[in-house]
């Protein structure tokens, strides 16, 4: 527990990140969106994304770029706190900018399957947002982690597993969630006041392992430069 408390304090000092805009009433599900994406190639898919700043959402790149045809978004609607019955806490269908770290021109790879959205308006004022951290191998390896992902019926599923560092870009754990990848991989343990996103859920293998793409310093810096945390 001492490790977790010290690490959180250090993270806040280093990044000076806001935590949640609705700290007193923050609910994880309100800051997690079901993404309804359509690409210029005609493909469509459901995805999951997470607010980690007042203007910024993080997700898997394949929710923003077609991983089969290497084509960009035509449009994307965001349903925060979505319910299987069709309702949601907050819906955003407005303008935004986005960036991905793989356009899949050489086929799908989970190594750089990460991207982010910068909304034109402060969506976080409506949804709240998670804290986040660029964690080193020591901080991330062999720790219990939460994984959230919407299924294709807009039901939010969860895992709680021990994660392991695969390499400088990825982590993995035993277990996986079907449906709309891109959701948060985060810590929220004893001694931590707020949940802390450290990766996004990208994929799984035939052995039943799930994979997450780590939030790395270059992604964090790019999001900060584009105003995600304003």
mmCIF file of C-alpha atoms in Angstrom:
data_model
loop_
_atom_site.group_PDB
_atom_site.id
_atom_site.type_symbol
_atom_site.label_atom_id
_atom_site.label_comp_id
_atom_site.label_asym_id
_atom_site.label_seq_id
_atom_site.Cartn_x
_atom_site.Cartn_y
_atom_site.Cartn_z
ATOM 1 C CA UNK A 1 0.000 0.000 0.000
ATOM 2 C CA UNK A 2 2.893 2.376 0.779
ATOM 3 C CA UNK A 3 4.176 1.819 -2.763
ATOM 4 C CA UNK A 4 0.786 2.811 -4.204
ATOM 5 C CA UNK A 5 0.416 5.961 -2.075
ATOM 6 C CA UNK A 6 3.960 7.144 -2.809
ATOM 7 C CA UNK A 7 3.551 6.458 -6.515
ATOM 8 C CA UNK A 8 0.279 8.383 -6.701
ATOM 9 C CA UNK A 9 1.770 11.399 -4.926
ATOM 10 C CA UNK A 10 4.761 11.335 -7.277
ATOM 11 C CA UNK A 11 2.488 11.050 -10.314
ATOM 12 C CA UNK A 12 0.530 14.115 -9.264
ATOM 13 C CA UNK A 13 3.659 16.128 -8.605
ATOM 14 C CA UNK A 14 5.187 15.212 -11.963
ATOM 15 C CA UNK A 15 2.167 15.686 -14.179
ATOM 16 C CA UNK A 16 0.050 18.196 -12.255
ATOM 17 C CA UNK A 17 -2.990 16.498 -13.770
ATOM 18 C CA UNK A 18 -6.537 17.294 -12.717
ATOM 19 C CA UNK A 19 -8.298 14.252 -11.346
ATOM 20 C CA UNK A 20 -12.052 14.377 -11.713
ATOM 21 C CA UNK A 21 -14.305 17.296 -12.421
ATOM 22 C CA UNK A 22 -17.047 15.614 -10.390
ATOM 23 C CA UNK A 23 -14.827 14.341 -7.605
ATOM 24 C CA UNK A 24 -17.596 14.059 -5.026
ATOM 25 C CA UNK A 25 -19.977 12.131 -7.291
ATOM 26 C CA UNK A 26 -17.556 10.561 -9.764
ATOM 27 C CA UNK A 27 -18.738 7.278 -11.266
ATOM 28 C CA UNK A 28 -16.445 5.195 -13.424
ATOM 29 C CA UNK A 29 -19.161 4.293 -15.919
ATOM 30 C CA UNK A 30 -20.059 7.940 -16.611
ATOM 31 C CA UNK A 31 -16.546 8.645 -17.893
ATOM 32 C CA UNK A 32 -16.470 5.546 -20.147
ATOM 33 C CA UNK A 33 -18.092 5.846 -23.562
ATOM 34 C CA UNK A 34 -19.509 3.376 -26.010
ATOM 35 C CA UNK A 35 -18.159 4.559 -29.378
ATOM 36 C CA UNK A 36 -20.240 4.117 -32.512
ATOM 37 C CA UNK A 37 -17.689 4.444 -35.330
ATOM 38 C CA UNK A 38 -18.035 4.420 -39.099
ATOM 39 C CA UNK A 39 -15.057 4.623 -41.454
ATOM 40 C CA UNK A 40 -14.636 5.993 -44.978
ATOM 41 C CA UNK A 41 -14.259 2.437 -46.335
ATOM 42 C CA UNK A 42 -17.846 1.707 -45.223
ATOM 43 C CA UNK A 43 -16.936 -0.472 -42.226
ATOM 44 C CA UNK A 44 -18.455 0.266 -38.838
ATOM 45 C CA UNK A 45 -17.730 -0.952 -35.323
ATOM 46 C CA UNK A 46 -18.459 -0.409 -31.666
ATOM 47 C CA UNK A 47 -15.654 0.628 -29.359
ATOM 48 C CA UNK A 48 -14.915 1.834 -25.857
ATOM 49 C CA UNK A 49 -13.147 5.042 -24.816
ATOM 50 C CA UNK A 50 -12.338 6.783 -21.537
ATOM 51 C CA UNK A 51 -12.100 10.396 -20.449
ATOM 52 C CA UNK A 52 -8.728 11.149 -18.833
ATOM 53 C CA UNK A 53 -8.977 14.931 -19.070
ATOM 54 C CA UNK A 54 -11.548 17.679 -19.335
ATOM 55 C CA UNK A 55 -11.331 17.568 -23.163
ATOM 56 C CA UNK A 56 -9.489 14.285 -23.771
ATOM 57 C CA UNK A 57 -10.593 10.686 -24.345
ATOM 58 C CA UNK A 58 -8.221 7.758 -24.809
ATOM 59 C CA UNK A 59 -9.050 4.588 -26.750
ATOM 60 C CA UNK A 60 -7.660 1.936 -29.075
ATOM 61 C CA UNK A 61 -6.526 3.188 -32.474
ATOM 62 C CA UNK A 62 -8.749 0.675 -34.269
ATOM 63 C CA UNK A 63 -11.793 2.573 -32.992
ATOM 64 C CA UNK A 64 -10.565 5.638 -34.891
ATOM 65 C CA UNK A 65 -9.005 3.975 -37.956
ATOM 66 C CA UNK A 66 -10.244 0.868 -39.746
ATOM 67 C CA UNK A 67 -7.709 -1.871 -38.999
ATOM 68 C CA UNK A 68 -8.872 -3.943 -41.976
ATOM 69 C CA UNK A 69 -8.668 -1.289 -44.706
ATOM 70 C CA UNK A 70 -6.433 1.391 -43.137
ATOM 71 C CA UNK A 71 -9.101 4.063 -43.588
ATOM 72 C CA UNK A 72 -9.981 6.974 -41.252
ATOM 73 C CA UNK A 73 -13.203 7.861 -39.498
ATOM 74 C CA UNK A 74 -16.236 9.166 -41.321
ATOM 75 C CA UNK A 75 -17.991 9.869 -38.032
ATOM 76 C CA UNK A 76 -18.104 8.695 -34.426
ATOM 77 C CA UNK A 77 -20.781 9.161 -31.760
ATOM 78 C CA UNK A 78 -19.998 8.819 -28.069
ATOM 79 C CA UNK A 79 -22.433 7.451 -25.483
ATOM 80 C CA UNK A 80 -21.067 7.944 -21.976
ATOM 81 C CA UNK A 81 -22.540 5.678 -19.319
ATOM 82 C CA UNK A 82 -24.377 3.762 -22.037
ATOM 83 C CA UNK A 83 -27.079 1.297 -21.066
ATOM 84 C CA UNK A 84 -28.097 -1.850 -22.885
ATOM 85 C CA UNK A 85 -31.639 -0.471 -23.106
ATOM 86 C CA UNK A 86 -30.394 2.372 -25.314
ATOM 87 C CA UNK A 87 -30.111 5.220 -22.805
ATOM 88 C CA UNK A 88 -26.889 6.855 -21.587
ATOM 89 C CA UNK A 89 -25.609 9.379 -19.069
ATOM 90 C CA UNK A 90 -24.353 11.822 -21.729
ATOM 91 C CA UNK A 91 -24.224 11.715 -25.519
ATOM 92 C CA UNK A 92 -21.728 13.610 -27.658
ATOM 93 C CA UNK A 93 -22.192 13.889 -31.433
ATOM 94 C CA UNK A 94 -20.275 17.122 -31.972
ATOM 95 C CA UNK A 95 -16.919 18.019 -33.467
ATOM 96 C CA UNK A 96 -13.554 16.667 -32.345
ATOM 97 C CA UNK A 97 -9.989 16.046 -33.460
ATOM 98 C CA UNK A 98 -8.199 12.740 -33.065
ATOM 99 C CA UNK A 99 -4.814 11.091 -33.427
ATOM 100 C CA UNK A 100 -3.742 7.452 -33.780
ATOM 101 C CA UNK A 101 -0.319 5.838 -33.436
ATOM 102 C CA UNK A 102 -0.943 3.149 -36.063
ATOM 103 C CA UNK A 103 -2.971 3.453 -39.286
ATOM 104 C CA UNK A 104 -2.669 -0.317 -39.951
ATOM 105 C CA UNK A 105 -1.283 0.029 -43.473
ATOM 106 C CA UNK A 106 0.740 -3.144 -42.792
ATOM 107 C CA UNK A 107 -2.142 -4.982 -41.134
ATOM 108 C CA UNK A 108 -3.230 -5.123 -37.528
ATOM 109 C CA UNK A 109 -0.710 -5.002 -34.700
ATOM 110 C CA UNK A 110 -1.513 -4.340 -31.044
ATOM 111 C CA UNK A 111 1.867 -2.695 -30.381
ATOM 112 C CA UNK A 112 0.698 0.836 -31.213
ATOM 113 C CA UNK A 113 -3.048 0.285 -31.062
ATOM 114 C CA UNK A 114 -3.742 3.491 -29.158
ATOM 115 C CA UNK A 115 -5.225 6.868 -30.009
ATOM 116 C CA UNK A 116 -7.041 9.783 -28.483
ATOM 117 C CA UNK A 117 -9.831 12.260 -29.103
ATOM 118 C CA UNK A 118 -9.823 15.963 -28.264
ATOM 119 C CA UNK A 119 -13.386 17.250 -28.002
ATOM 120 C CA UNK A 120 -14.338 20.766 -29.088
ATOM 121 C CA UNK A 121 -16.276 21.289 -25.851
ATOM 122 C CA UNK A 122 -15.367 20.250 -22.259
ATOM 123 C CA UNK A 123 -17.106 16.871 -22.205
ATOM 124 C CA UNK A 124 -15.424 16.135 -18.877
ATOM 125 C CA UNK A 125 -17.603 18.737 -17.196
ATOM 126 C CA UNK A 126 -20.532 16.401 -17.888
ATOM 127 C CA UNK A 127 -18.852 13.031 -17.346
ATOM 128 C CA UNK A 128 -15.968 13.497 -14.953
ATOM 129 C CA UNK A 129 -12.654 11.909 -15.867
ATOM 130 C CA UNK A 130 -10.077 9.433 -14.636
ATOM 131 C CA UNK A 131 -6.596 10.252 -13.435
ATOM 132 C CA UNK A 132 -3.833 8.740 -15.564
ATOM 133 C CA UNK A 133 -0.194 7.742 -15.240
ATOM 134 C CA UNK A 134 2.759 6.867 -17.443
ATOM 135 C CA UNK A 135 3.960 3.909 -15.382
ATOM 136 C CA UNK A 136 7.382 2.280 -15.540
ATOM 137 C CA UNK A 137 7.860 -1.505 -15.599
ATOM 138 C CA UNK A 138 8.301 -1.747 -11.833
ATOM 139 C CA UNK A 139 5.100 0.151 -11.162
ATOM 140 C CA UNK A 140 3.009 -1.863 -13.634
ATOM 141 C CA UNK A 141 4.256 -5.445 -13.321
ATOM 142 C CA UNK A 142 2.413 -8.055 -11.249
ATOM 143 C CA UNK A 143 -0.255 -5.701 -9.947
ATOM 144 C CA UNK A 144 -4.008 -6.165 -9.741
ATOM 145 C CA UNK A 145 -5.735 -4.153 -12.440
ATOM 146 C CA UNK A 146 -9.272 -3.315 -13.530
ATOM 147 C CA UNK A 147 -10.314 -3.671 -17.190
ATOM 148 C CA UNK A 148 -13.593 -2.326 -18.546
ATOM 149 C CA UNK A 149 -15.116 -2.857 -21.978
ATOM 150 C CA UNK A 150 -18.557 -2.516 -23.550
ATOM 151 C CA UNK A 151 -19.965 -5.520 -25.309
ATOM 152 C CA UNK A 152 -21.874 -5.165 -28.568
ATOM 153 C CA UNK A 153 -25.151 -4.714 -26.661
ATOM 154 C CA UNK A 154 -23.693 -1.690 -24.822
ATOM 155 C CA UNK A 155 -23.360 -3.531 -21.539
ATOM 156 C CA UNK A 156 -20.240 -2.582 -19.570
ATOM 157 C CA UNK A 157 -18.247 -5.663 -18.554
ATOM 158 C CA UNK A 158 -15.297 -5.787 -16.152
ATOM 159 C CA UNK A 159 -12.284 -7.897 -15.197
ATOM 160 C CA UNK A 160 -10.052 -7.744 -12.117
ATOM 161 C CA UNK A 161 -6.802 -9.606 -12.773
ATOM 162 C CA UNK A 162 -3.054 -9.537 -12.136
ATOM 163 C CA UNK A 163 -1.296 -7.842 -15.052
ATOM 164 C CA UNK A 164 2.234 -8.402 -16.344
ATOM 165 C CA UNK A 165 4.568 -6.265 -18.425
ATOM 166 C CA UNK A 166 5.101 -7.688 -21.914
ATOM 167 C CA UNK A 167 7.403 -4.969 -23.223
ATOM 168 C CA UNK A 168 7.797 -1.185 -23.192
ATOM 169 C CA UNK A 169 4.495 -0.811 -25.086
ATOM 170 C CA UNK A 170 2.202 -3.535 -23.767
ATOM 171 C CA UNK A 171 0.884 -5.359 -20.729
ATOM 172 C CA UNK A 172 -1.162 -8.565 -20.546
ATOM 173 C CA UNK A 173 -3.311 -10.572 -18.137
ATOM 174 C CA UNK A 174 -5.222 -13.839 -18.052
ATOM 175 C CA UNK A 175 -8.784 -13.302 -19.280
ATOM 176 C CA UNK A 176 -10.476 -11.193 -21.897
ATOM 177 C CA UNK A 177 -13.691 -9.343 -22.654
ATOM 178 C CA UNK A 178 -15.582 -9.739 -25.913
ATOM 179 C CA UNK A 179 -17.063 -6.871 -27.893
ATOM 180 C CA UNK A 180 -15.892 -3.275 -28.056
ATOM 181 C CA UNK A 181 -12.213 -2.929 -27.158
ATOM 182 C CA UNK A 182 -10.464 0.311 -26.232
ATOM 183 C CA UNK A 183 -11.629 0.620 -22.646
ATOM 184 C CA UNK A 184 -9.545 1.591 -19.628
ATOM 185 C CA UNK A 185 -6.972 -0.533 -17.872
ATOM 186 C CA UNK A 186 -6.583 1.124 -14.499
ATOM 187 C CA UNK A 187 -5.522 0.893 -10.873
ATOM 188 C CA UNK A 188 -7.840 1.777 -8.028
ATOM 189 C CA UNK A 189 -6.488 0.139 -4.927
ATOM 190 C CA UNK A 190 -6.499 0.790 -1.197
ATOM 191 C CA UNK A 191 -5.039 4.201 -0.465
ATOM 192 C CA UNK A 192 -5.903 5.653 -3.876
ATOM 193 C CA UNK A 193 -8.643 8.271 -3.933
ATOM 194 C CA UNK A 194 -9.180 8.184 -7.694
ATOM 195 C CA UNK A 195 -8.854 5.537 -10.441
ATOM 196 C CA UNK A 196 -5.654 5.820 -12.461
ATOM 197 C CA UNK A 197 -5.632 4.765 -16.151
ATOM 198 C CA UNK A 198 -2.330 3.210 -17.216
ATOM 199 C CA UNK A 199 -3.305 1.540 -20.539
ATOM 200 C CA UNK A 200 -6.120 0.804 -22.981
ATOM 201 C CA UNK A 201 -7.515 -2.647 -23.687
ATOM 202 C CA UNK A 202 -6.671 -3.632 -27.272
ATOM 203 C CA UNK A 203 -7.057 -7.349 -27.997
ATOM 204 C CA UNK A 204 -6.779 -10.968 -26.858
ATOM 205 C CA UNK A 205 -5.092 -14.148 -28.073
ATOM 206 C CA UNK A 206 -6.162 -17.766 -28.542
ATOM 207 C CA UNK A 207 -4.766 -18.711 -25.125
ATOM 208 C CA UNK A 208 -7.236 -16.457 -23.344
ATOM 209 C CA UNK A 209 -4.858 -13.608 -22.522
ATOM 210 C CA UNK A 210 -5.950 -9.994 -22.831
ATOM 211 C CA UNK A 211 -3.597 -7.196 -23.918
ATOM 212 C CA UNK A 212 -3.348 -3.517 -23.152
ATOM 213 C CA UNK A 213 -1.366 -0.781 -24.850
ATOM 214 C CA UNK A 214 0.416 1.278 -22.205
ATOM 215 C CA UNK A 215 -0.031 5.015 -21.879
ATOM 216 C CA UNK A 216 3.471 6.111 -22.846
ATOM 217 C CA UNK A 217 5.132 9.478 -22.394
ATOM 218 C CA UNK A 218 4.816 10.500 -26.047
ATOM 219 C CA UNK A 219 1.048 9.889 -26.027
ATOM 220 C CA UNK A 220 0.637 11.805 -22.774
ATOM 221 C CA UNK A 221 2.755 14.706 -24.079
ATOM 222 C CA UNK A 222 0.776 14.874 -27.323
ATOM 223 C CA UNK A 223 -2.525 14.933 -25.454
ATOM 224 C CA UNK A 224 -1.294 17.642 -23.122
ATOM 225 C CA UNK A 225 -0.040 19.751 -26.049
ATOM 226 C CA UNK A 226 -3.475 19.532 -27.712
ATOM 227 C CA UNK A 227 -5.303 20.665 -24.587
ATOM 228 C CA UNK A 228 -6.715 17.384 -23.266
ATOM 229 C CA UNK A 229 -6.061 18.377 -19.662
ATOM 230 C CA UNK A 230 -7.015 22.060 -19.805
#
